[in-house]
C-alpha positions in Angstrom: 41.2 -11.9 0.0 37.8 -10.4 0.6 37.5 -6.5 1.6 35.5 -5.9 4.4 32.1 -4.2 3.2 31.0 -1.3 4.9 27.7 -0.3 6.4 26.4 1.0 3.0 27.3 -2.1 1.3 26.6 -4.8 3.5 23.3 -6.9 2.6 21.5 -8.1 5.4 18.3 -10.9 5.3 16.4 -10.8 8.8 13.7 -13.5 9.4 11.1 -13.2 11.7 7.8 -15.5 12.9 6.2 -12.0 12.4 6.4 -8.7 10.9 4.0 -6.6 9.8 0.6 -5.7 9.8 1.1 -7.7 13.1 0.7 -4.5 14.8 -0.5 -6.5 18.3 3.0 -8.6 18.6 5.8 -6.4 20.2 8.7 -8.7 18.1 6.5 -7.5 15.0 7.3 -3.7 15.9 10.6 -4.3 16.5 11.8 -6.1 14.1 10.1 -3.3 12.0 11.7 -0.7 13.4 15.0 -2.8 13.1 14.5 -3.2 9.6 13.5 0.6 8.8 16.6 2.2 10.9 18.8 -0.4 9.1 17.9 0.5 5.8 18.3 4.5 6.8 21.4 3.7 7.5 22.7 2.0 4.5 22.4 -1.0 4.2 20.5 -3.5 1.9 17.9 -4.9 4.5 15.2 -7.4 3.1 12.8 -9.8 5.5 11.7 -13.1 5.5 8.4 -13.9 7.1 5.4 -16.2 7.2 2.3 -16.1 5.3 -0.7 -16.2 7.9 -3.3 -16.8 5.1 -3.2 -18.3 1.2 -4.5 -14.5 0.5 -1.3 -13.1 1.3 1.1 -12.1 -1.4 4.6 -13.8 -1.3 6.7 -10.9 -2.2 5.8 -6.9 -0.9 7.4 -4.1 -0.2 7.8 -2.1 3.5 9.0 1.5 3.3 11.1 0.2 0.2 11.8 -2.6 2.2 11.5 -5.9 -0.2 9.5 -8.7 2.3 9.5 -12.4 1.1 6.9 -14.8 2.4 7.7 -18.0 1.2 6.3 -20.1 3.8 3.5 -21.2 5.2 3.0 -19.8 9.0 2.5 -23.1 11.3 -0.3 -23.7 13.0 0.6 -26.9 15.0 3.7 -29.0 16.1 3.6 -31.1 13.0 2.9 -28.0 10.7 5.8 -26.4 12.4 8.5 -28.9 11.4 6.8 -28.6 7.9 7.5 -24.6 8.3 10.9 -25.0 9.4 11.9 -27.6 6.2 10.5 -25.0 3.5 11.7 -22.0 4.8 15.2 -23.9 5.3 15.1 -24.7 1.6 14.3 -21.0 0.5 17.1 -19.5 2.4 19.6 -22.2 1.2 18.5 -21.0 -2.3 18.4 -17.6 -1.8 21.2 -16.9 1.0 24.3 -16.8 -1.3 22.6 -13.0 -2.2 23.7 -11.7 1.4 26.3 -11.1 3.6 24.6 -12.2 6.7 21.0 -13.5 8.2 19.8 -12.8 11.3 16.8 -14.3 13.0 14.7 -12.1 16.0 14.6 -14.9 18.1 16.3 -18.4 19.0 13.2 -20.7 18.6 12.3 -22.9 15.2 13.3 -20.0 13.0 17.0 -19.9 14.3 17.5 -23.1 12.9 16.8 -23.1 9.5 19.2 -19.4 9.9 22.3 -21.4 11.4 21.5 -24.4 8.7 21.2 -22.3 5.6 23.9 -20.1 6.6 26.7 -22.4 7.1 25.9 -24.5 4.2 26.3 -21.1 2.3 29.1 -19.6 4.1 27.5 -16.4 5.4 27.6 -15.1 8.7 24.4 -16.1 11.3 23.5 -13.8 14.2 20.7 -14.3 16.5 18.7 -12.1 18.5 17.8 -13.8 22.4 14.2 -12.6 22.1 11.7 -12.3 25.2 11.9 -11.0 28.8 11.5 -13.1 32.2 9.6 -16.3 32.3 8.8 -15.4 28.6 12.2 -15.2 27.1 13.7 -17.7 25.1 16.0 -19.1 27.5 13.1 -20.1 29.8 11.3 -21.6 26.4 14.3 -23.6 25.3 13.0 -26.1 29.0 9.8 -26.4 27.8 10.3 -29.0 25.4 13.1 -31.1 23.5 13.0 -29.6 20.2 13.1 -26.1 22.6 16.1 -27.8 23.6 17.6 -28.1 20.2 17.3 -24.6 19.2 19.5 -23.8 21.8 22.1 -26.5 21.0 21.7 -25.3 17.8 22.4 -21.3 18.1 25.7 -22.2 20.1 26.8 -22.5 16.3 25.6 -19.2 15.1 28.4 -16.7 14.7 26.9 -14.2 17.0 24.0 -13.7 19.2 22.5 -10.3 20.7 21.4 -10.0 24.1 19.3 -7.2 25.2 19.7 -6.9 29.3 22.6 -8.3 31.3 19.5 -10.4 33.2 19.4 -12.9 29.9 23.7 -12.7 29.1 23.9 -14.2 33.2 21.2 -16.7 32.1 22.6 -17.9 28.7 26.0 -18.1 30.1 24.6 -19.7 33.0 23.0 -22.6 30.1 26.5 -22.8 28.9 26.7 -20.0 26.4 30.3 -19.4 25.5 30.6 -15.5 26.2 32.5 -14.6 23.4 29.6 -15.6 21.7 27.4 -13.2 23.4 27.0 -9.5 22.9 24.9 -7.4 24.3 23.0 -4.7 22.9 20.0 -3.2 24.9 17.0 -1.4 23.7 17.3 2.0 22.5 14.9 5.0 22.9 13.8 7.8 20.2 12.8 11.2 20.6 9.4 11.5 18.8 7.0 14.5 18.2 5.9 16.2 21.8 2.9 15.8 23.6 2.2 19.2 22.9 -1.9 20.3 23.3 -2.4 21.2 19.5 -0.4 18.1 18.3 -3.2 15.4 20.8 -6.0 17.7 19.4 -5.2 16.8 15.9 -4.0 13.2 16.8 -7.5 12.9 18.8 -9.3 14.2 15.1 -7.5 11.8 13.2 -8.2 8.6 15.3 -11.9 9.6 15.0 -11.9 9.6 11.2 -10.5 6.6 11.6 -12.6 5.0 14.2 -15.3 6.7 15.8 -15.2 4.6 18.6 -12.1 6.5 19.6 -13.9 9.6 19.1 -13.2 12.0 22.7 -14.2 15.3 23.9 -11.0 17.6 24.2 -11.1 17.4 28.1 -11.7 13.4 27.8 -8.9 11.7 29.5 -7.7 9.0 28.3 -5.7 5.8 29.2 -4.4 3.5 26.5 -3.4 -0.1 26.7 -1.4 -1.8 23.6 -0.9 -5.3 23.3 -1.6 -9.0 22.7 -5.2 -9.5 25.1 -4.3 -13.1 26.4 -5.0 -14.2 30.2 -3.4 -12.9 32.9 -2.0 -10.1 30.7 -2.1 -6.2 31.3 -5.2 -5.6 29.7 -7.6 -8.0 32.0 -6.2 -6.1 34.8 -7.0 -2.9 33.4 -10.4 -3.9 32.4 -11.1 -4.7 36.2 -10.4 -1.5 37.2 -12.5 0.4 34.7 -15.7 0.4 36.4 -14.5 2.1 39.8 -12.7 4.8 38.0 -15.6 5.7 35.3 -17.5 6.1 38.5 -15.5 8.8 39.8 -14.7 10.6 36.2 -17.4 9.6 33.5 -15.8 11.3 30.5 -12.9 9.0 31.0 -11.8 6.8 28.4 -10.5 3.3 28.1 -8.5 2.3 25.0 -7.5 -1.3 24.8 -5.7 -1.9 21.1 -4.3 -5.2 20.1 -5.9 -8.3 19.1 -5.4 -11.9 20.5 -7.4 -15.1 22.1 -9.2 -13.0 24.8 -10.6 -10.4 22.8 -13.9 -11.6 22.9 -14.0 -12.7 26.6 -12.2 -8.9 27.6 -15.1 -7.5 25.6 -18.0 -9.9 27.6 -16.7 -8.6 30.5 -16.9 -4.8 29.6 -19.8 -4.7 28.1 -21.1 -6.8 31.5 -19.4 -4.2 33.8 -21.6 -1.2 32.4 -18.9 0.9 30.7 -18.9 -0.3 27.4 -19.5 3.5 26.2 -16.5 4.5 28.0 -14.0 1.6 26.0 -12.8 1.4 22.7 -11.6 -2.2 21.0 -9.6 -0.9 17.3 -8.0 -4.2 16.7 -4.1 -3.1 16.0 -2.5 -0.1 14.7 0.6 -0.7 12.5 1.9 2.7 13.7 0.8 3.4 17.2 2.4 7.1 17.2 -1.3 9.6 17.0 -2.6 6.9 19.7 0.5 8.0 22.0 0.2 11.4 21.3 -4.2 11.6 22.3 -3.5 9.7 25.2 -3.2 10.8 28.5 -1.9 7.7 29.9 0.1 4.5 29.1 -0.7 1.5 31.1 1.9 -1.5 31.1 1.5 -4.7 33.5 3.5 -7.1 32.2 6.7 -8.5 30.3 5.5 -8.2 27.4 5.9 -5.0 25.0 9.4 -4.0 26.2 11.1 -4.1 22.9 8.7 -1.6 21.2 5.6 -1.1 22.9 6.7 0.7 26.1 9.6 2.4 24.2 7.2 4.0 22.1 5.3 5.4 25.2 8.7 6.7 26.4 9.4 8.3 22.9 5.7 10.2 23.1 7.2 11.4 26.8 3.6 9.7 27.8 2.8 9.4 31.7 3.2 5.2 32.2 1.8 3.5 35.0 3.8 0.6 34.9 3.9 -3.0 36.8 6.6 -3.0 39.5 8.4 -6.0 37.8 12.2 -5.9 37.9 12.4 -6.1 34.0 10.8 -2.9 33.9 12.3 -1.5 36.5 15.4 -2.0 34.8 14.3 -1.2 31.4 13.3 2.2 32.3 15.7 2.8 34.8 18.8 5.1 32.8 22.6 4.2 32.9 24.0 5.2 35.7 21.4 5.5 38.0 21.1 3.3 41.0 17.6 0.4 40.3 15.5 0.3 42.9 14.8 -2.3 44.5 11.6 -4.1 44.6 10.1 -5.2 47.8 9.8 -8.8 48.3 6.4 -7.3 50.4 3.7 -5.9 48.4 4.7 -2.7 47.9 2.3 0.1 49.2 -0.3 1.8 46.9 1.2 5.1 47.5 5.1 5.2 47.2 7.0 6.5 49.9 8.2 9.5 48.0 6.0 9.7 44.4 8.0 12.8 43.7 11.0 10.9 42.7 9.6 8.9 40.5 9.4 9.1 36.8 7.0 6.3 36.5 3.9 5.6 38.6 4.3 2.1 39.6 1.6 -0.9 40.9 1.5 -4.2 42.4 1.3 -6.5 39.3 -2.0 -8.1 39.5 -3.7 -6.0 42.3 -6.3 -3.8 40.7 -7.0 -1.6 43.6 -3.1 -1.0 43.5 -3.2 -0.1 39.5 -6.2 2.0 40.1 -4.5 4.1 43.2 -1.9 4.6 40.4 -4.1 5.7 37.7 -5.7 8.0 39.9 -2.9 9.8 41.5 -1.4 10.5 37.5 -4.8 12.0 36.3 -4.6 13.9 39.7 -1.4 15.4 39.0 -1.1 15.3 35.0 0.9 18.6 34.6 3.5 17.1 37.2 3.2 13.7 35.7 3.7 15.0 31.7 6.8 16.8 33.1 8.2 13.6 34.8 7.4 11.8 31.2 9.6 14.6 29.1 11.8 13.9 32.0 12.2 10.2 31.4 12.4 10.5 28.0 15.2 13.0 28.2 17.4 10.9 30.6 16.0 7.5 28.6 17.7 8.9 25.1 20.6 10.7 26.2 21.9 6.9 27.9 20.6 4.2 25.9 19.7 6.3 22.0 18.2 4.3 19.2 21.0 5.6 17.0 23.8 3.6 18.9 22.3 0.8 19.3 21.8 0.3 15.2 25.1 1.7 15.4 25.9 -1.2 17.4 24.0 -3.4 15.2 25.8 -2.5 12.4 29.3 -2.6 13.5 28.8 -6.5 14.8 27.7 -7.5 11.8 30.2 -5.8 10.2 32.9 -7.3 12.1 30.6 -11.2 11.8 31.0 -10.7 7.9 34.8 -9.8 8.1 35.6 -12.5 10.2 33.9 -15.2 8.3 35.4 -13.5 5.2 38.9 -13.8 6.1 37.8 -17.3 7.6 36.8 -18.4 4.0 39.9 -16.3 2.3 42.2 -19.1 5.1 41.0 -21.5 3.7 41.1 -21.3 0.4 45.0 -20.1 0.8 45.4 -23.0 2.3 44.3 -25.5 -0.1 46.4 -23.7 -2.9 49.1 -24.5 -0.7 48.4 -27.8 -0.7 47.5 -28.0 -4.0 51.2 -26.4 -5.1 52.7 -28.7 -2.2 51.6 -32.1 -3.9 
C-alpha cells in the first residue's frame, strides 16, 4: 500500500493558458505566485504552458521553477483543438513523474488534465477561474465545446472555488459538492508605503522608463491590467483630462498591454495630456509600481486574483468599482457586506469615514473622478485606511493558509487515489489466488 507523501515530497504539475512574462493577464500572476509559494513550501512544483511565438524556448526555469512549453499557444478554434491534442499527448507522456496536475482554469486546458490524468492514475484538481459574467461557469454557455469542459471536470478529483458566489453557481450547474472546495484568495503583507521606500521605487522606475519619471510631490494614480473595451482603463482615461486641469503635476500610469492599447493611446494623446500619462507595456513584478503610487484604480472583474491583492499588500489607497465581487473581495471575514444600491449610488458616500476603499459607479466617469479627488484630498487619512485594510485583509483571509489549504487538498487527492489504486490491486490478487 502506498504511504501518503507529505508536503515536502509531493510533486505537483500545474498547467496554465498563461504564465509568465504575461505580466498584463491576472491568471498569469497568480498562477505565479501559486507556483512560487508552493515551491517555498516544499513541494516539487513544475508548469506547463504555451509557447506564444516559435522564438520561445521549450524548457526555462522561474525562481528554480522548471517551466515546459511544449505546445503551441492557439490562435483560433481550429488551432485550439490542435493545442489541446499535443498538449494531451505530452502530459500522458510525462504525467506518471507526479503526484497530481492541476489546471488554473476549467476551459480547453482542463481537459487534456482530466484525460492525461486518469489514463495515468494521478490525481486532477481544477481551479474554477474568473469572477462574474467572466468566470468560467458563465463561459461554459457560450458554446458546446464550453459545454464539454464542464461535463468534463465533473470527473476531476477535486476542484477549487474561490468565493461562495461561483460554489452556489456550479452547484447550481449540477456540481456534486463533495466535489467542490473552496479556497478564497489570500492577502500578503508586503514592504510599507513608507516615504523613503516610494522615493527609491519612483528612482528605479525612471531608470527603467523615463516616461515614468515623477517629481517627489507628483501624485500619482496607477492602473494595471489587460486595456480591452469597456475595461477599467478606458474609464480612467476619460477622466484624466478634468483632473490634470485641476492638479497639473498629476500623473497617469496605465500598465498592461492588450487589443486597445493603441486606441487608449489615440485618445490620450487627442485629449491633451499625453505628458501627464505613461504606457510601460507590463511589469512581471508590479511591487516598486505599488509602492511610487499614490493611488490604485480598479473598475472591473478583472484583476481580483492578483492584481488588486497586490494593491492591498502595498496598503495602497484603491478606488475601486462598486461591484459586488469586489465588495466582497475586500470585504474581511466577519464583517457584515454592504449592500449595493440597485440606484446609482451617490458620488459622495453617506459616511466616507467608514470606508476603507473609495468606491464609484462603474462606468460613470464623473463618479470615478469625485472618487479620485476626494482620496488625493485626504491622502494621510486615505494611506491610513489602506494600512487599515490591509491589516484586517491578512489577519482573515492570509496567503499562508490558503497555500496551506492548497497543500493539504492535494495532499488528501493523492492519498485517496493512492489507496484507490492500492484497492484495486488487492483485489485482483484476490482474485487471482481465488481462481
Amino acid at each position: 500500500m502506498s504511504v501518503l507523501p507529505n508536503a515536502r515530497s509531493l510533486r505537483v504539475l500545474l498547467v496554465g493558458r498563461h504564465f509568465w512574462p504575461h505580466a498584463s493577464f491576472d491568471a498569469a500572476g497568480f498562477l505565479a505566485q501559486l507556483a512560487t509559494d508552493l515551491y517555498r513550501s516544499g513541494v516539487h512544483v513544475e508548469v506547463v504552458t504555451p509557447r506564444y511565438a516559435a522564438s520561445w524556448p521549450e524548457h526555462f526555469h522561474f525562481r528554480e521553477i522548471p517551466v515546459h512549453r511544449p505546445a503551441a499557444a492557439p490562435r483560433s478554434d481550429w488551432s485550439m483543438g490542435r493545442y489541446v491534442r499535443h498538449l494531451t499527448t505530452w502530459l500522458k507522456e510525462h504525467s506518471e513523474s507526479f503526484d497530481l496536475i492541476l489546471a488554473d482554469s476549467i476551459r480547453e486546458e482542463s481537459q487534456a488534465v482530466v484525460e492525461a490524468a486518469s489514463a495515468a492514475g494521478i490525481a486532477s484538481v481544477l481551479v474554477s477561474a474568473g469572477w462574474g459574467d467572466e468566470s468560467d461557469p458563465a463561459w461554459w454557455q457560450s458554446s458546446r465545446s464550453a459545454r464539454r469542459c464542464a461535463a468534463t471536470a465533473k470527473e476531476a478529483d477535486a476542484i477549487i472555488v474561490k468565493n461562495a458566489a461561483a460554489e452556489r453557481l456550479m452547484i447550481a450547474q449540477g456540481f456534486p459538492q463533495s466535489l467542490l472546495h473552496r479556497i478564497e484568495i489570500g492577502f500578503t503583507s508586503s514592504v510599507n508605503n513608507l516615504e523613503d521606500n516610494r522615493a527609491a521605487a519612483r528612482n528605479r522606475l525612471a531608470a527603467v522608463n523615463s516616461d515614468l519619471t515623477t517629481r517627489p510631490e507628483s501624485e500619482v494614480v496607477l492602473c494595471t491590467g489587460r486595456m480591452q473595451k469597456n475595461g477599467a482603463m478606458q474609464w480612467l482615461a476619460s477622466t484624466a483630462r478634468p483632473l490634470i486641469a485641476n492638479r497639473p503635476d498629476l500623473r497617469f500610469w496605465f500598465v498592461g498591454d492588450g487589443p486597445e492599447r493603441q486606441s487608449l493611446y489615440d485618445f490620450l494623446r487627442a485629449d491633451g495630456v499625453r505628458n501627464s500619462i505613461a504606457m510601460p507595456g507590463s511589469f512581471v513584478d508590479t511591487t516598486d509600481l505599488m509602492i511610487a503610487a499614490d493611488v490604485f484604480v480598479h473598475g472591473d472583474r478583472q484583476g481580483l486574483d492578483f492584481g488588486l491583492p497586490s494593491a492591498v499588500s502595498a496598503a495602497i489607497p484603491i478606488v475601486a468599482a462598486e461591484i459586488a465581487e469586489l465588495r466582497s473581495l475586500l470585504t474581511p471575514i466577519g464583517k457584515p457586506i454592504k449592500r449595493i444600491a440597485s440606484a446609482a449610488p451617490s458620488d459622495k458616500p453617506d459616511d466616507p469615514q467608514d470606508e476603507a476603499v473609495a468606491w464609484f459607479s462603474p462606468g460613470k466617469s464623473k463618479s470615478l473622478r469625485v472618487a479620485i479627488r476626494r482620496t488625493l484630498d485626504d491622502m494621510p487619512q486615505a494611506k491610513q485606511r489602506a494600512l487599515q485594510l490591509r491589516r484586517d485583509l491578512v489577519r482573515s483571509r492570509p496567503q499562508t493558509k490558503a497555500i496551506e489549504a492548497y497543500i493539504d487538498l492535494m495532499t488528501r487527492v493523492v492519498q485517496e487515489k493512492s489507496n484507490g489504486k492500492s484497492r484495486i490491486a488487492t483485489d485482483s490478487n484476490s482474485i487471482e489466488t481465488a481462481s
